[in-house]
mmCIF file with all atom_site columns, C-alpha atoms in Angstrom:
data_model
loop_
_atom_site.group_PDB
_atom_site.id
_atom_site.type_symbol
_atom_site.label_atom_id
_atom_site.label_alt_id
_atom_site.label_comp_id
_atom_site.label_asym_id
_atom_site.label_entity_id
_atom_site.label_seq_id
_atom_site.pdbx_PDB_ins_code
_atom_site.Cartn_x
_atom_site.Cartn_y
_atom_site.Cartn_z
_atom_site.occupancy
_atom_site.B_iso_or_equiv
_atom_site.pdbx_formal_charge
_atom_site.auth_seq_id
_atom_site.auth_comp_id
_atom_site.auth_asym_id
_atom_site.auth_atom_id
_atom_site.pdbx_PDB_model_num
ATOM 1   C CA . MET A 1 1   ? -0.464  0.128  -0.055 1.00 50.00 ? 1   MET A CA 1
ATOM 2   C CA . THR A 1 2   ? 1.528   3.384  -0.896 1.00 55.00 ? 2   THR A CA 1
ATOM 3   C CA . LYS A 1 3   ? 1.673   6.175  1.639  1.00 63.00 ? 3   LYS A CA 1
ATOM 4   C CA . LYS A 1 4   ? -0.846  9.305  1.139  1.00 58.00 ? 4   LYS A CA 1
ATOM 5   C CA . LYS A 1 5   ? 0.301   12.115 2.171  1.00 59.00 ? 5   LYS A CA 1
ATOM 6   C CA . GLU A 1 6   ? -2.184  13.958 5.091  1.00 60.00 ? 6   GLU A CA 1
ATOM 7   C CA . MET A 1 7   ? -1.903  17.612 6.423  1.00 57.00 ? 7   MET A CA 1
ATOM 8   C CA . ARG A 1 8   ? -3.613  18.911 9.523  1.00 59.00 ? 8   ARG A CA 1
ATOM 9   C CA . ILE A 1 9   ? -4.516  22.560 10.273 1.00 49.00 ? 9   ILE A CA 1
ATOM 10  C CA . VAL A 1 10  ? -3.775  24.057 13.967 1.00 52.00 ? 10  VAL A CA 1
ATOM 11  C CA . ASP A 1 11  ? -4.296  26.341 16.779 1.00 52.00 ? 11  ASP A CA 1
ATOM 12  C CA . ILE A 1 12  ? -0.564  27.470 17.348 1.00 52.00 ? 12  ILE A CA 1
ATOM 13  C CA . THR A 1 13  ? -0.314  27.092 20.958 1.00 46.00 ? 13  THR A CA 1
ATOM 14  C CA . ASN A 1 14  ? 1.550   29.822 23.253 1.00 45.00 ? 14  ASN A CA 1
ATOM 15  C CA . LEU A 1 15  ? 2.617   30.543 19.218 1.00 48.00 ? 15  LEU A CA 1
ATOM 16  C CA . GLN A 1 16  ? 5.921   33.759 19.835 1.00 51.00 ? 16  GLN A CA 1
ATOM 17  C CA . THR A 1 17  ? 8.005   35.801 17.865 1.00 51.00 ? 17  THR A CA 1
ATOM 18  C CA . ARG A 1 18  ? 11.001  37.082 19.031 1.00 53.00 ? 18  ARG A CA 1
ATOM 19  C CA . ASP A 1 19  ? 12.481  40.157 17.420 1.00 55.00 ? 19  ASP A CA 1
ATOM 20  C CA . GLY A 1 20  ? 15.845  40.234 15.995 1.00 50.00 ? 20  GLY A CA 1
ATOM 21  C CA . THR A 1 21  ? 18.388  42.853 16.998 1.00 51.00 ? 21  THR A CA 1
ATOM 22  C CA . HIS A 1 22  ? 22.000  43.165 16.518 1.00 55.00 ? 22  HIS A CA 1
ATOM 23  C CA . ASN A 1 23  ? 21.163  41.451 13.365 1.00 66.00 ? 23  ASN A CA 1
ATOM 24  C CA . GLU A 1 24  ? 19.738  38.501 14.730 1.00 74.00 ? 24  GLU A CA 1
ATOM 25  C CA . PRO A 1 25  ? 16.868  36.585 12.873 1.00 79.00 ? 25  PRO A CA 1
ATOM 26  C CA . VAL A 1 26  ? 12.627  36.621 14.194 1.00 86.00 ? 26  VAL A CA 1
ATOM 27  C CA . VAL A 1 27  ? 11.825  33.436 15.749 1.00 87.00 ? 27  VAL A CA 1
ATOM 28  C CA . ILE A 1 28  ? 8.673   32.153 15.932 1.00 87.00 ? 28  ILE A CA 1
ATOM 29  C CA . SER A 1 29  ? 7.788   29.482 18.592 1.00 85.00 ? 29  SER A CA 1
ATOM 30  C CA . GLY A 1 30  ? 4.313   27.423 19.422 1.00 82.00 ? 30  GLY A CA 1
ATOM 31  C CA . TYR A 1 31  ? 3.210   24.340 18.985 1.00 81.00 ? 31  TYR A CA 1
ATOM 32  C CA . ALA A 1 32  ? 2.432   22.205 15.533 1.00 83.00 ? 32  ALA A CA 1
ATOM 33  C CA . ALA A 1 33  ? 0.236   19.543 17.300 1.00 83.00 ? 33  ALA A CA 1
ATOM 34  C CA . VAL A 1 34  ? -1.017  19.299 20.594 1.00 83.00 ? 34  VAL A CA 1
ATOM 35  C CA . PHE A 1 35  ? -1.402  15.512 21.597 1.00 88.00 ? 35  PHE A CA 1
ATOM 36  C CA . ASN A 1 36  ? -4.689  13.567 23.328 1.00 90.00 ? 36  ASN A CA 1
ATOM 37  C CA . SER A 1 37  ? -6.586  16.039 21.641 1.00 85.00 ? 37  SER A CA 1
ATOM 38  C CA . LYS A 1 38  ? -9.371  15.442 19.467 1.00 85.00 ? 38  LYS A CA 1
ATOM 39  C CA . THR A 1 39  ? -9.645  16.539 16.311 1.00 82.00 ? 39  THR A CA 1
ATOM 40  C CA . SER A 1 40  ? -13.013 16.743 14.159 1.00 79.00 ? 40  SER A CA 1
ATOM 41  C CA . LEU A 1 41  ? -11.550 16.448 11.358 1.00 76.00 ? 41  LEU A CA 1
ATOM 42  C CA . GLY A 1 42  ? -15.975 16.918 9.175  1.00 73.00 ? 42  GLY A CA 1
ATOM 43  C CA . ASP A 1 43  ? -18.924 14.245 9.866  1.00 74.00 ? 43  ASP A CA 1
ATOM 44  C CA . TRP A 1 44  ? -16.698 11.443 8.938  1.00 77.00 ? 44  TRP A CA 1
ATOM 45  C CA . CYS A 1 45  ? -13.826 11.399 11.683 1.00 85.00 ? 45  CYS A CA 1
ATOM 46  C CA . ASP A 1 46  ? -12.444 12.624 14.599 1.00 87.00 ? 46  ASP A CA 1
ATOM 47  C CA . GLU A 1 47  ? -8.588  11.949 15.235 1.00 88.00 ? 47  GLU A CA 1
ATOM 48  C CA . ILE A 1 48  ? -6.019  11.931 18.021 1.00 91.00 ? 48  ILE A CA 1
ATOM 49  C CA . ILE A 1 49  ? -2.609  12.087 17.947 1.00 91.00 ? 49  ILE A CA 1
ATOM 50  C CA . MET A 1 50  ? -0.287  10.079 20.807 1.00 96.00 ? 50  MET A CA 1
ATOM 51  C CA . PRO A 1 51  ? 2.464   11.223 22.319 1.00 96.00 ? 51  PRO A CA 1
ATOM 52  C CA . GLY A 1 52  ? 5.429   9.634  20.968 1.00 96.00 ? 52  GLY A CA 1
ATOM 53  C CA . ALA A 1 53  ? 3.761   10.052 16.882 1.00 95.00 ? 53  ALA A CA 1
ATOM 54  C CA . PHE A 1 54  ? 6.859   12.734 16.042 1.00 94.00 ? 54  PHE A CA 1
ATOM 55  C CA . VAL A 1 55  ? 9.609   10.969 17.690 1.00 93.00 ? 55  VAL A CA 1
ATOM 56  C CA . ARG A 1 56  ? 11.007  8.674  15.216 1.00 91.00 ? 56  ARG A CA 1
ATOM 57  C CA . SER A 1 57  ? 10.516  10.821 12.336 1.00 90.00 ? 57  SER A CA 1
ATOM 58  C CA . MET A 1 58  ? 12.164  13.862 13.961 1.00 90.00 ? 58  MET A CA 1
ATOM 59  C CA . SER A 1 59  ? 15.291  12.796 13.102 1.00 89.00 ? 59  SER A CA 1
ATOM 60  C CA . GLY A 1 60  ? 14.388  13.566 9.636  1.00 90.00 ? 60  GLY A CA 1
ATOM 61  C CA . ASP A 1 61  ? 15.094  16.483 7.304  1.00 95.00 ? 61  ASP A CA 1
ATOM 62  C CA . ILE A 1 62  ? 12.319  18.599 8.398  1.00 97.00 ? 62  ILE A CA 1
ATOM 63  C CA . ARG A 1 63  ? 10.766  21.916 7.187  1.00 96.00 ? 63  ARG A CA 1
ATOM 64  C CA . ALA A 1 64  ? 9.056   24.707 8.062  1.00 94.00 ? 64  ALA A CA 1
ATOM 65  C CA . LEU A 1 65  ? 7.147   26.147 5.382  1.00 93.00 ? 65  LEU A CA 1
ATOM 66  C CA . PHE A 1 66  ? 4.510   29.661 5.024  1.00 91.00 ? 66  PHE A CA 1
ATOM 67  C CA . ASN A 1 67  ? 1.004   27.985 3.600  1.00 86.00 ? 67  ASN A CA 1
ATOM 68  C CA . HIS A 1 68  ? 2.665   24.731 2.845  1.00 85.00 ? 68  HIS A CA 1
ATOM 69  C CA . ASN A 1 69  ? 4.340   26.386 -0.096 1.00 89.00 ? 69  ASN A CA 1
ATOM 70  C CA . TRP A 1 70  ? 7.882   24.966 -0.620 1.00 93.00 ? 70  TRP A CA 1
ATOM 71  C CA . ASP A 1 71  ? 9.003   28.354 -2.291 1.00 94.00 ? 71  ASP A CA 1
ATOM 72  C CA . HIS A 1 72  ? 8.786   30.117 1.124  1.00 95.00 ? 72  HIS A CA 1
ATOM 73  C CA . VAL A 1 73  ? 10.800  27.757 3.066  1.00 96.00 ? 73  VAL A CA 1
ATOM 74  C CA . LEU A 1 74  ? 11.197  29.507 6.768  1.00 95.00 ? 74  LEU A CA 1
ATOM 75  C CA . GLY A 1 75  ? 13.832  27.105 8.370  1.00 96.00 ? 75  GLY A CA 1
ATOM 76  C CA . ARG A 1 76  ? 14.953  23.612 8.290  1.00 97.00 ? 76  ARG A CA 1
ATOM 77  C CA . THR A 1 77  ? 16.534  21.144 10.898 1.00 97.00 ? 77  THR A CA 1
ATOM 78  C CA . LYS A 1 78  ? 19.436  20.569 9.154  1.00 96.00 ? 78  LYS A CA 1
ATOM 79  C CA . ASN A 1 79  ? 21.021  23.319 9.330  1.00 95.00 ? 79  ASN A CA 1
ATOM 80  C CA . GLY A 1 80  ? 19.929  23.870 12.811 1.00 96.00 ? 80  GLY A CA 1
ATOM 81  C CA . THR A 1 81  ? 17.336  26.882 11.808 1.00 96.00 ? 81  THR A CA 1
ATOM 82  C CA . LEU A 1 82  ? 13.895  24.631 12.499 1.00 96.00 ? 82  LEU A CA 1
ATOM 83  C CA . LYS A 1 83  ? 14.278  22.849 15.889 1.00 95.00 ? 83  LYS A CA 1
ATOM 84  C CA . LEU A 1 84  ? 11.257  20.410 16.961 1.00 95.00 ? 84  LEU A CA 1
ATOM 85  C CA . GLU A 1 85  ? 10.419  18.663 20.210 1.00 94.00 ? 85  GLU A CA 1
ATOM 86  C CA . GLU A 1 86  ? 7.807   16.204 21.612 1.00 94.00 ? 86  GLU A CA 1
ATOM 87  C CA . ASP A 1 87  ? 7.082   17.337 25.209 1.00 93.00 ? 87  ASP A CA 1
ATOM 88  C CA . ASP A 1 88  ? 4.121   16.015 27.471 1.00 92.00 ? 88  ASP A CA 1
ATOM 89  C CA . ARG A 1 89  ? 1.798   18.463 25.803 1.00 87.00 ? 89  ARG A CA 1
ATOM 90  C CA . GLY A 1 90  ? 2.445   18.390 22.131 1.00 89.00 ? 90  GLY A CA 1
ATOM 91  C CA . LEU A 1 91  ? 4.709   18.784 18.893 1.00 89.00 ? 91  LEU A CA 1
ATOM 92  C CA . LYS A 1 92  ? 6.900   22.217 20.312 1.00 88.00 ? 92  LYS A CA 1
ATOM 93  C CA . PHE A 1 93  ? 8.959   23.771 17.474 1.00 89.00 ? 93  PHE A CA 1
ATOM 94  C CA . GLU A 1 94  ? 10.997  27.352 16.897 1.00 89.00 ? 94  GLU A CA 1
ATOM 95  C CA . VAL A 1 95  ? 12.707  28.126 14.090 1.00 90.00 ? 95  VAL A CA 1
ATOM 96  C CA . ALA A 1 96  ? 15.404  30.915 12.765 1.00 91.00 ? 96  ALA A CA 1
ATOM 97  C CA . LEU A 1 97  ? 13.514  33.253 10.024 1.00 91.00 ? 97  LEU A CA 1
ATOM 98  C CA . PRO A 1 98  ? 15.501  34.085 7.322  1.00 94.00 ? 98  PRO A CA 1
ATOM 99  C CA . ASN A 1 99  ? 15.928  37.293 6.058  1.00 92.00 ? 99  ASN A CA 1
ATOM 100 C CA . THR A 1 100 ? 13.515  37.028 3.184  1.00 94.00 ? 100 THR A CA 1
ATOM 101 C CA . SER A 1 101 ? 9.763   38.988 2.029  1.00 94.00 ? 101 SER A CA 1
ATOM 102 C CA . ALA A 1 102 ? 7.724   36.403 2.408  1.00 93.00 ? 102 ALA A CA 1
ATOM 103 C CA . ALA A 1 103 ? 9.019   35.766 6.601  1.00 91.00 ? 103 ALA A CA 1
ATOM 104 C CA . ARG A 1 104 ? 8.905   39.874 6.871  1.00 90.00 ? 104 ARG A CA 1
ATOM 105 C CA . ASP A 1 105 ? 5.294   39.890 5.692  1.00 92.00 ? 105 ASP A CA 1
ATOM 106 C CA . LEU A 1 106 ? 4.400   36.845 7.809  1.00 88.00 ? 106 LEU A CA 1
ATOM 107 C CA . VAL A 1 107 ? 6.070   38.514 10.897 1.00 86.00 ? 107 VAL A CA 1
ATOM 108 C CA . SER A 1 108 ? 3.881   41.925 10.288 1.00 87.00 ? 108 SER A CA 1
ATOM 109 C CA . SER A 1 109 ? 0.854   39.531 9.352  1.00 85.00 ? 109 SER A CA 1
ATOM 110 C CA . MET A 1 110 ? 1.163   37.321 13.114 1.00 83.00 ? 110 MET A CA 1
ATOM 111 C CA . GLU A 1 111 ? 2.178   40.836 14.500 1.00 81.00 ? 111 GLU A CA 1
ATOM 112 C CA . ARG A 1 112 ? -1.287  42.123 13.533 1.00 82.00 ? 112 ARG A CA 1
ATOM 113 C CA . GLY A 1 113 ? -2.685  38.610 14.892 1.00 79.00 ? 113 GLY A CA 1
ATOM 114 C CA . ASP A 1 114 ? -3.975  37.903 11.350 1.00 82.00 ? 114 ASP A CA 1
ATOM 115 C CA . ILE A 1 115 ? -2.055  34.566 11.383 1.00 81.00 ? 115 ILE A CA 1
ATOM 116 C CA . ASP A 1 116 ? -1.934  32.272 14.543 1.00 79.00 ? 116 ASP A CA 1
ATOM 117 C CA . GLN A 1 117 ? -2.549  28.948 13.323 1.00 80.00 ? 117 GLN A CA 1
ATOM 118 C CA . CYS A 1 118 ? 0.100   25.934 11.875 1.00 83.00 ? 118 CYS A CA 1
ATOM 119 C CA . SER A 1 119 ? -0.058  22.610 9.817  1.00 80.00 ? 119 SER A CA 1
ATOM 120 C CA . PHE A 1 120 ? 1.798   20.579 9.424  1.00 85.00 ? 120 PHE A CA 1
ATOM 121 C CA . GLY A 1 121 ? 2.480   17.852 7.107  1.00 87.00 ? 121 GLY A CA 1
ATOM 122 C CA . PHE A 1 122 ? 3.132   13.524 6.940  1.00 89.00 ? 122 PHE A CA 1
ATOM 123 C CA . TRP A 1 123 ? 2.230   10.728 6.527  1.00 89.00 ? 123 TRP A CA 1
ATOM 124 C CA . VAL A 1 124 ? 1.197   7.276  8.174  1.00 89.00 ? 124 VAL A CA 1
ATOM 125 C CA . ASP A 1 125 ? 2.432   3.802  7.694  1.00 81.00 ? 125 ASP A CA 1
ATOM 126 C CA . ASN A 1 126 ? 0.161   0.815  8.458  1.00 79.00 ? 126 ASN A CA 1
ATOM 127 C CA . GLY A 1 127 ? -0.493  -0.494 11.582 1.00 80.00 ? 127 GLY A CA 1
ATOM 128 C CA . ARG A 1 128 ? 0.649   3.308  13.238 1.00 92.00 ? 128 ARG A CA 1
ATOM 129 C CA . GLU A 1 129 ? -2.833  4.425  13.595 1.00 93.00 ? 129 GLU A CA 1
ATOM 130 C CA . THR A 1 130 ? -6.105  2.696  14.824 1.00 94.00 ? 130 THR A CA 1
ATOM 131 C CA . TRP A 1 131 ? -9.910  3.029  14.168 1.00 94.00 ? 131 TRP A CA 1
ATOM 132 C CA . ASP A 1 132 ? -12.971 2.668  16.265 1.00 94.00 ? 132 ASP A CA 1
ATOM 133 C CA . TYR A 1 133 ? -15.755 2.735  14.372 1.00 93.00 ? 133 TYR A CA 1
ATOM 134 C CA . SER A 1 134 ? -17.931 2.123  17.600 1.00 92.00 ? 134 SER A CA 1
ATOM 135 C CA . VAL A 1 135 ? -18.270 5.646  17.684 1.00 91.00 ? 135 VAL A CA 1
ATOM 136 C CA . GLU A 1 136 ? -20.045 8.609  15.288 1.00 87.00 ? 136 GLU A CA 1
ATOM 137 C CA . PRO A 1 137 ? -18.209 9.803  13.707 1.00 90.00 ? 137 PRO A CA 1
ATOM 138 C CA . ALA A 1 138 ? -14.661 7.576  13.306 1.00 92.00 ? 138 ALA A CA 1
ATOM 139 C CA . LEU A 1 139 ? -12.245 8.227  16.007 1.00 93.00 ? 139 LEU A CA 1
ATOM 140 C CA . ARG A 1 140 ? -8.756  7.479  14.578 1.00 92.00 ? 140 ARG A CA 1
ATOM 141 C CA . THR A 1 141 ? -5.483  7.565  16.484 1.00 95.00 ? 141 THR A CA 1
ATOM 142 C CA . LEU A 1 142 ? -1.982  8.338  15.158 1.00 93.00 ? 142 LEU A CA 1
ATOM 143 C CA . HIS A 1 143 ? 0.274   6.535  16.835 1.00 96.00 ? 143 HIS A CA 1
ATOM 144 C CA . GLU A 1 144 ? 3.519   6.959  14.603 1.00 95.00 ? 144 GLU A CA 1
ATOM 145 C CA . VAL A 1 145 ? 3.484   9.956  11.492 1.00 93.00 ? 145 VAL A CA 1
ATOM 146 C CA . GLU A 1 146 ? 6.480   10.546 9.092  1.00 93.00 ? 146 GLU A CA 1
ATOM 147 C CA . LEU A 1 147 ? 7.227   14.239 9.651  1.00 93.00 ? 147 LEU A CA 1
ATOM 148 C CA . TYR A 1 148 ? 8.064   16.263 6.368  1.00 93.00 ? 148 TYR A CA 1
ATOM 149 C CA . GLU A 1 149 ? 6.795   19.730 7.276  1.00 92.00 ? 149 GLU A CA 1
ATOM 150 C CA . ILE A 1 150 ? 4.915   21.852 9.421  1.00 90.00 ? 150 ILE A CA 1
ATOM 151 C CA . SER A 1 151 ? 4.085   25.208 8.124  1.00 86.00 ? 151 SER A CA 1
ATOM 152 C CA . ILE A 1 152 ? 3.283   28.593 9.561  1.00 86.00 ? 152 ILE A CA 1
ATOM 153 C CA . VAL A 1 153 ? -1.018  29.125 8.019  1.00 81.00 ? 153 VAL A CA 1
ATOM 154 C CA . SER A 1 154 ? -3.203  31.711 7.966  1.00 77.00 ? 154 SER A CA 1
ATOM 155 C CA . LEU A 1 155 ? -6.558  31.770 9.037  1.00 49.00 ? 155 LEU A CA 1
ATOM 156 C CA . PRO A 1 156 ? -8.776  29.868 7.249  1.00 36.00 ? 156 PRO A CA 1
ATOM 157 C CA . ALA A 1 157 ? -11.938 31.804 5.225  1.00 26.00 ? 157 ALA A CA 1
ATOM 158 C CA . TYR A 1 158 ? -14.339 29.928 8.490  1.00 22.00 ? 158 TYR A CA 1
ATOM 159 C CA . GLU A 1 159 ? -13.914 28.625 11.644 1.00 31.00 ? 159 GLU A CA 1
ATOM 160 C CA . ASP A 1 160 ? -15.098 25.512 10.808 1.00 27.00 ? 160 ASP A CA 1
ATOM 161 C CA . THR A 1 161 ? -12.565 24.885 8.960  1.00 26.00 ? 161 THR A CA 1
ATOM 162 C CA . GLU A 1 162 ? -9.678  25.379 11.139 1.00 29.00 ? 162 GLU A CA 1
ATOM 163 C CA . ALA A 1 163 ? -9.194  21.398 12.018 1.00 24.00 ? 163 ALA A CA 1
ATOM 164 C CA . ALA A 1 164 ? -9.561  21.720 8.027  1.00 25.00 ? 164 ALA A CA 1
ATOM 165 C CA . LEU A 1 165 ? -8.118  18.205 6.721  1.00 28.00 ? 165 LEU A CA 1
ATOM 166 C CA . ILE A 1 166 ? -6.387  17.606 2.995  1.00 31.00 ? 166 ILE A CA 1
ATOM 167 C CA . ARG A 1 167 ? -7.092  13.563 2.423  1.00 38.00 ? 167 ARG A CA 1
ATOM 168 C CA . SER A 1 168 ? -6.847  11.171 -0.151 1.00 45.00 ? 168 SER A CA 1
ATOM 169 C CA . LYS A 1 169 ? -10.891 10.671 -1.433 1.00 49.00 ? 169 LYS A CA 1
ATOM 170 C CA . GLU A 1 170 ? -9.569  7.171  -0.661 1.00 52.00 ? 170 GLU A CA 1
ATOM 171 C CA . ILE A 1 171 ? -9.786  7.375  2.853  1.00 55.00 ? 171 ILE A CA 1
ATOM 172 C CA . ASP A 1 172 ? -12.366 9.260  2.866  1.00 61.00 ? 172 ASP A CA 1
ATOM 173 C CA . GLU A 1 173 ? -14.650 6.923  1.048  1.00 67.00 ? 173 GLU A CA 1
ATOM 174 C CA . LYS A 1 174 ? -12.947 3.225  3.231  1.00 66.00 ? 174 LYS A CA 1
ATOM 175 C CA . VAL A 1 175 ? -14.314 5.491  6.582  1.00 67.00 ? 175 VAL A CA 1
ATOM 176 C CA . GLU A 1 176 ? -17.942 6.192  4.854  1.00 70.00 ? 176 GLU A CA 1
ATOM 177 C CA . GLN A 1 177 ? -17.843 2.697  3.681  1.00 72.00 ? 177 GLN A CA 1
ATOM 178 C CA . ARG A 1 178 ? -16.674 0.813  7.041  1.00 69.00 ? 178 ARG A CA 1
ATOM 179 C CA . MET A 1 179 ? -19.904 3.309  8.948  1.00 71.00 ? 179 MET A CA 1
ATOM 180 C CA . LYS A 1 180 ? -22.352 2.009  6.727  1.00 73.00 ? 180 LYS A CA 1
ATOM 181 C CA . LEU A 1 181 ? -21.124 -1.360 7.469  1.00 73.00 ? 181 LEU A CA 1
ATOM 182 C CA . ILE A 1 182 ? -21.413 -0.289 10.762 1.00 72.00 ? 182 ILE A CA 1
ATOM 183 C CA . HIS A 1 183 ? -25.336 0.703  10.412 1.00 72.00 ? 183 HIS A CA 1
ATOM 184 C CA . GLN A 1 184 ? -26.429 -2.200 8.700  1.00 75.00 ? 184 GLN A CA 1
ATOM 185 C CA . ILE A 1 185 ? -25.001 -4.430 11.611 1.00 75.00 ? 185 ILE A CA 1
ATOM 186 C CA . LYS A 1 186 ? -26.206 -2.805 14.595 1.00 72.00 ? 186 LYS A CA 1
ATOM 187 C CA . GLY A 1 187 ? -29.901 -2.316 12.126 1.00 75.00 ? 187 GLY A CA 1
ATOM 188 C CA . VAL A 1 188 ? -29.729 -5.992 12.034 1.00 76.00 ? 188 VAL A CA 1
ATOM 189 C CA . LEU A 1 189 ? -28.729 -6.327 15.924 1.00 74.00 ? 189 LEU A CA 1
ATOM 190 C CA . GLU A 1 190 ? -31.655 -4.355 16.571 1.00 75.00 ? 190 GLU A CA 1
ATOM 191 C CA . ASN A 1 191 ? -34.285 -6.493 14.629 1.00 75.00 ? 191 ASN A CA 1
ATOM 192 C CA . GLU A 1 192 ? -33.440 -9.710 16.318 1.00 69.00 ? 192 GLU A CA 1
#
């Protein structure tokens, strides 16, 4: 089975910016993901990220982007401009911004309060997630993900898209099929 690329948009928790002084870069820090916090991904699925989900992949070369745009790299773990760590709360990050027009625009928008969310892109290998179809909506628990980027993102147009998800149609259809089957089973059991 091939890996499916996924992204999440979440509120940045305790976002802080530090102005660069004496030619030091501006730094953004916060939490790109929070553990054990149920997130609604629409009517068909809720999701929880478990502690330790990012540990294995944090040793890779992860990038911080602006709006998932690979043309606007804000930092990178390989060169130390992006620092990631898991703590008891979630995936904590700190990125030292480059002196680029995109980064300066981002800082300006953050200072005004226009941008205060983060997203992350990842893959999930088979066996690294569990599904509970006994609840509605179904509950997906992520035990381990392969993180490839975090992004500082603008606010979504509608508040109910704050936990927006870009997913493959195949996963949507698989969850929908399983939920229909569970409803059919419940119907048969109730009629007996």
